[in-house]
Amino acid sequence: MNYWLMKSEPNAFSIDDLKKMPQQTEHWDGVRNYQARNMMRDAMKIGDQVFFYHSNCETPGIVGLMEVVREGYPDHTAFDPQGKYFDPKSNPEMPRWFMVDIKYLRHTRRVIPLSELKEQGALENMPLVRKGNRLSIMPVSQEEWDYILRIEG
DNA sequence: GCCAACGTTGGC
DNA sequence: GCCAACGTTGGC
């Protein structure tokens, strides 16, 4: 099993929004970055565990746990000329963008803020804590995953 | 293929 | 709201 971290702006889609979805499941659409696309298309597997991270908000940090319930398939929001995620270079015959389905598992017992994650030497290799990082989906090692759940308290 | 200009991300 | 970092675009 693999571990991941996915960012979302709570103003746009928060962990509470995910929890309220039917089956507490939603497709992770709108990702328009090739590295992140490749991870969803090729690497994320059913049963993989995922940290939900809130970005661009008052206290950026890890807020919950999720699970991959459907593996990579074309992001149809790229096909809708009226939608904000429309990409004329993507079409159903040759989809450029992919997404996975994600299911809510639980909130963390507290928000684990970015500021605290940055203080942990054990996490210094996470892209998340590195300066200027903008990856919205990233792999998390087993060691990092376990460590974060330990400091969750 | 280089690189300047531009747009976006996201912490602060 | 500011701005640094980064990815993408497009002229050459």
mmCIF file of C-alpha atoms (C1' of nucleotides) in Angstrom:
data_model
loop_
_atom_site.group_PDB
_atom_site.id
_atom_site.type_symbol
_atom_site.label_atom_id
_atom_site.label_comp_id
_atom_site.label_asym_id
_atom_site.label_seq_id
_atom_site.Cartn_x
_atom_site.Cartn_y
_atom_site.Cartn_z
ATOM 1 C CA MET A 1 0.000 0.000 0.000
ATOM 2 C CA ASN A 2 1.175 3.532 -0.755
ATOM 3 C CA TYR A 3 0.609 6.831 1.022
ATOM 4 C CA TRP A 4 -0.109 10.257 -0.406
ATOM 5 C CA LEU A 5 -0.948 13.824 0.476
ATOM 6 C CA MET A 6 -3.457 15.887 -1.479
ATOM 7 C CA LYS A 7 -3.977 19.624 -1.134
ATOM 8 C CA SER A 8 -7.226 21.475 -1.470
ATOM 9 C CA GLU A 9 -8.267 24.997 -0.669
ATOM 10 C CA PRO A 10 -11.034 24.688 1.934
ATOM 11 C CA ASN A 11 -12.816 27.644 0.319
ATOM 12 C CA ALA A 12 -13.189 25.538 -2.813
ATOM 13 C CA PHE A 13 -13.455 22.020 -1.385
ATOM 14 C CA SER A 14 -12.849 21.158 2.252
ATOM 15 C CA ILE A 15 -12.726 17.907 4.178
ATOM 16 C CA ASP A 16 -16.188 18.715 5.527
ATOM 17 C CA ASP A 17 -17.426 19.002 1.948
ATOM 18 C CA LEU A 18 -15.976 15.553 1.220
ATOM 19 C CA LYS A 19 -17.635 14.076 4.280
ATOM 20 C CA LYS A 20 -21.003 15.388 3.088
ATOM 21 C CA MET A 21 -20.770 13.789 -0.371
ATOM 22 C CA PRO A 22 -22.808 10.665 -1.202
ATOM 23 C CA GLN A 23 -20.848 7.664 0.063
ATOM 24 C CA GLN A 24 -18.472 10.331 1.436
ATOM 25 C CA THR A 25 -16.713 9.957 -1.903
ATOM 26 C CA GLU A 26 -15.774 12.441 -4.609
ATOM 27 C CA HIS A 27 -13.644 12.582 -7.712
ATOM 28 C CA TRP A 28 -10.531 14.725 -7.381
ATOM 29 C CA ASP A 29 -10.975 16.854 -10.473
ATOM 30 C CA GLY A 30 -9.307 19.997 -11.736
ATOM 31 C CA VAL A 31 -5.677 19.014 -11.272
ATOM 32 C CA ARG A 32 -3.743 20.608 -14.138
ATOM 33 C CA ASN A 33 -0.170 19.724 -13.293
ATOM 34 C CA TYR A 34 1.679 16.948 -15.067
ATOM 35 C CA GLN A 35 3.500 15.517 -12.077
ATOM 36 C CA ALA A 36 0.294 15.303 -10.105
ATOM 37 C CA ARG A 37 -1.525 13.938 -13.161
ATOM 38 C CA ASN A 38 1.019 11.172 -13.541
ATOM 39 C CA MET A 39 0.592 10.104 -9.933
ATOM 40 C CA MET A 40 -3.175 9.863 -10.271
ATOM 41 C CA ARG A 41 -3.008 8.158 -13.650
ATOM 42 C CA ASP A 42 -0.256 5.653 -12.906
ATOM 43 C CA ALA A 43 0.582 5.269 -9.263
ATOM 44 C CA MET A 44 -2.401 5.708 -6.969
ATOM 45 C CA LYS A 45 -4.101 2.390 -6.247
ATOM 46 C CA ILE A 46 -7.317 1.338 -4.566
ATOM 47 C CA GLY A 47 -6.760 1.178 -0.837
ATOM 48 C CA ASP A 48 -3.922 3.698 -0.766
ATOM 49 C CA GLN A 49 -4.190 6.079 2.167
ATOM 50 C CA VAL A 50 -4.155 9.837 1.707
ATOM 51 C CA PHE A 51 -3.711 12.864 3.956
ATOM 52 C CA PHE A 52 -6.163 15.678 3.245
ATOM 53 C CA TYR A 53 -4.300 18.992 3.420
ATOM 54 C CA HIS A 54 -5.927 22.418 3.575
ATOM 55 C CA SER A 55 -3.951 25.061 1.695
ATOM 56 C CA ASN A 56 -4.343 28.789 1.227
ATOM 57 C CA CYS A 57 -6.254 29.294 4.467
ATOM 58 C CA GLU A 58 -5.808 30.615 7.968
ATOM 59 C CA THR A 59 -4.027 27.519 9.279
ATOM 60 C CA PRO A 60 -2.650 25.422 6.452
ATOM 61 C CA GLY A 61 -2.161 21.829 7.536
ATOM 62 C CA ILE A 62 -3.258 18.214 7.563
ATOM 63 C CA VAL A 63 -6.901 17.862 8.533
ATOM 64 C CA GLY A 64 -7.858 14.279 7.796
ATOM 65 C CA LEU A 65 -7.423 10.878 6.218
ATOM 66 C CA MET A 66 -8.885 9.513 2.998
ATOM 67 C CA GLU A 67 -8.653 6.427 0.861
ATOM 68 C CA VAL A 68 -8.382 5.857 -2.884
ATOM 69 C CA VAL A 69 -11.537 4.025 -4.047
ATOM 70 C CA ARG A 70 -11.200 4.382 -7.818
ATOM 71 C CA GLU A 71 -7.999 4.450 -9.822
ATOM 72 C CA GLY A 72 -7.036 6.978 -12.477
ATOM 73 C CA TYR A 73 -9.578 7.800 -15.198
ATOM 74 C CA PRO A 74 -10.069 10.803 -17.495
ATOM 75 C CA ASP A 75 -11.005 14.094 -15.855
ATOM 76 C CA HIS A 76 -14.183 14.967 -17.724
ATOM 77 C CA THR A 77 -14.184 18.552 -16.442
ATOM 78 C CA ALA A 78 -11.490 19.236 -19.053
ATOM 79 C CA PHE A 79 -14.051 18.520 -21.805
ATOM 80 C CA ASP A 80 -16.651 21.098 -20.754
ATOM 81 C CA PRO A 81 -16.164 24.395 -22.585
ATOM 82 C CA GLN A 82 -18.380 26.095 -19.994
ATOM 83 C CA GLY A 83 -16.455 24.739 -17.014
ATOM 84 C CA LYS A 84 -13.606 26.477 -15.274
ATOM 85 C CA TYR A 85 -11.344 23.455 -15.760
ATOM 86 C CA PHE A 86 -11.865 23.308 -19.534
ATOM 87 C CA ASP A 87 -8.747 22.459 -21.546
ATOM 88 C CA PRO A 88 -9.215 22.535 -25.345
ATOM 89 C CA LYS A 89 -6.202 20.260 -25.715
ATOM 90 C CA SER A 90 -7.926 17.449 -23.864
ATOM 91 C CA ASN A 91 -10.700 15.348 -25.405
ATOM 92 C CA PRO A 92 -12.313 11.976 -24.682
ATOM 93 C CA GLU A 93 -10.263 10.252 -27.406
ATOM 94 C CA MET A 94 -6.979 11.618 -26.082
ATOM 95 C CA PRO A 95 -7.572 12.726 -22.487
ATOM 96 C CA ARG A 96 -4.800 14.866 -21.093
ATOM 97 C CA TRP A 97 -5.934 15.044 -17.470
ATOM 98 C CA PHE A 98 -6.835 12.296 -15.018
ATOM 99 C CA MET A 99 -8.379 11.984 -11.612
ATOM 100 C CA VAL A 100 -9.031 9.418 -8.906
ATOM 101 C CA ASP A 101 -11.966 8.927 -6.548
ATOM 102 C CA ILE A 102 -11.330 9.555 -2.889
ATOM 103 C CA LYS A 103 -13.352 8.461 0.137
ATOM 104 C CA TYR A 104 -13.431 10.198 3.505
ATOM 105 C CA LEU A 105 -12.054 8.126 6.374
ATOM 106 C CA ARG A 106 -11.802 10.480 9.331
ATOM 107 C CA HIS A 107 -10.712 13.895 10.536
ATOM 108 C CA THR A 108 -7.413 13.994 12.326
ATOM 109 C CA ARG A 109 -7.925 14.587 16.050
ATOM 110 C CA ARG A 110 -6.570 18.087 15.473
ATOM 111 C CA VAL A 111 -5.322 20.155 12.563
ATOM 112 C CA ILE A 112 -1.645 19.377 12.198
ATOM 113 C CA PRO A 113 -0.333 22.721 11.010
ATOM 114 C CA LEU A 114 2.307 23.182 8.354
ATOM 115 C CA SER A 115 4.334 25.232 10.835
ATOM 116 C CA GLU A 116 4.593 22.186 13.102
ATOM 117 C CA LEU A 117 5.415 19.809 10.252
ATOM 118 C CA LYS A 118 8.258 22.134 9.289
ATOM 119 C CA GLU A 119 9.797 21.803 12.732
ATOM 120 C CA GLN A 120 10.124 18.021 12.442
ATOM 121 C CA GLY A 121 13.536 16.884 11.284
ATOM 122 C CA ALA A 122 12.016 13.529 10.372
ATOM 123 C CA LEU A 123 9.881 15.250 7.743
ATOM 124 C CA GLU A 124 12.519 17.455 6.142
ATOM 125 C CA ASN A 125 12.444 15.468 2.894
ATOM 126 C CA MET A 126 8.733 15.956 2.337
ATOM 127 C CA PRO A 127 8.141 18.226 -0.667
ATOM 128 C CA LEU A 128 5.421 19.844 1.428
ATOM 129 C CA VAL A 129 7.841 21.518 3.832
ATOM 130 C CA ARG A 130 10.328 22.573 1.214
ATOM 131 C CA LYS A 131 10.483 26.186 0.142
ATOM 132 C CA GLY A 132 8.466 27.112 -2.890
ATOM 133 C CA ASN A 133 6.803 23.757 -3.236
ATOM 134 C CA ARG A 134 3.620 23.863 -5.276
ATOM 135 C CA LEU A 135 2.882 20.203 -5.866
ATOM 136 C CA SER A 136 -0.751 19.560 -5.029
ATOM 137 C CA ILE A 137 -0.358 15.778 -4.819
ATOM 138 C CA MET A 138 2.719 14.101 -3.424
ATOM 139 C CA PRO A 139 3.839 10.710 -2.175
ATOM 140 C CA VAL A 140 4.375 10.195 1.546
ATOM 141 C CA SER A 141 6.762 7.512 2.773
ATOM 142 C CA GLN A 142 5.688 4.886 5.294
ATOM 143 C CA GLU A 143 8.040 6.475 7.834
ATOM 144 C CA GLU A 144 6.608 9.949 7.293
ATOM 145 C CA TRP A 145 3.052 8.629 7.453
ATOM 146 C CA ASP A 146 3.679 6.836 10.741
ATOM 147 C CA TYR A 147 5.526 9.806 12.171
ATOM 148 C CA ILE A 148 2.703 12.225 11.394
ATOM 149 C CA LEU A 149 0.118 9.910 12.939
ATOM 150 C CA ARG A 150 2.300 9.732 16.043
ATOM 151 C CA ILE A 151 2.477 13.506 16.491
ATOM 152 C CA GLU A 152 -1.247 13.738 15.853
ATOM 153 C CA GLY A 153 -1.577 12.865 19.528
ATOM 154 C "C1'" DG B 1 16.456 24.895 -27.634
ATOM 155 C "C1'" DC B 2 16.967 29.170 -25.000
ATOM 156 C "C1'" DC B 3 14.946 32.352 -22.093
ATOM 157 C "C1'" DA B 4 11.975 36.382 -20.952
ATOM 158 C "C1'" DA B 5 7.348 37.239 -19.907
ATOM 159 C "C1'" DC B 6 3.492 35.851 -17.800
ATOM 160 C "C1'" DG B 7 0.155 33.379 -14.826
ATOM 161 C "C1'" DT B 8 -0.561 30.603 -10.752
ATOM 162 C "C1'" DT B 9 0.267 28.706 -6.212
ATOM 163 C "C1'" DG B 10 0.226 29.274 -1.599
ATOM 164 C "C1'" DG B 11 2.535 30.876 2.748
ATOM 165 C "C1'" DC B 12 2.639 34.767 5.359
ATOM 166 C "C1'" DG C 1 -2.650 41.915 -0.266
ATOM 167 C "C1'" DC C 2 2.176 40.872 -1.058
ATOM 168 C "C1'" DC C 3 5.529 38.390 -3.197
ATOM 169 C "C1'" DA C 4 8.748 34.354 -3.955
ATOM 170 C "C1'" DA C 5 8.902 30.242 -6.392
ATOM 171 C "C1'" DC C 6 7.670 27.717 -9.998
ATOM 172 C "C1'" DG C 7 5.507 25.990 -14.510
ATOM 173 C "C1'" DT C 8 4.112 27.250 -19.061
ATOM 174 C "C1'" DT C 9 4.113 29.824 -23.233
ATOM 175 C "C1'" DG C 10 5.872 31.721 -27.258
ATOM 176 C "C1'" DG C 11 9.246 34.574 -29.900
ATOM 177 C "C1'" DC C 12 13.503 34.061 -31.793
#
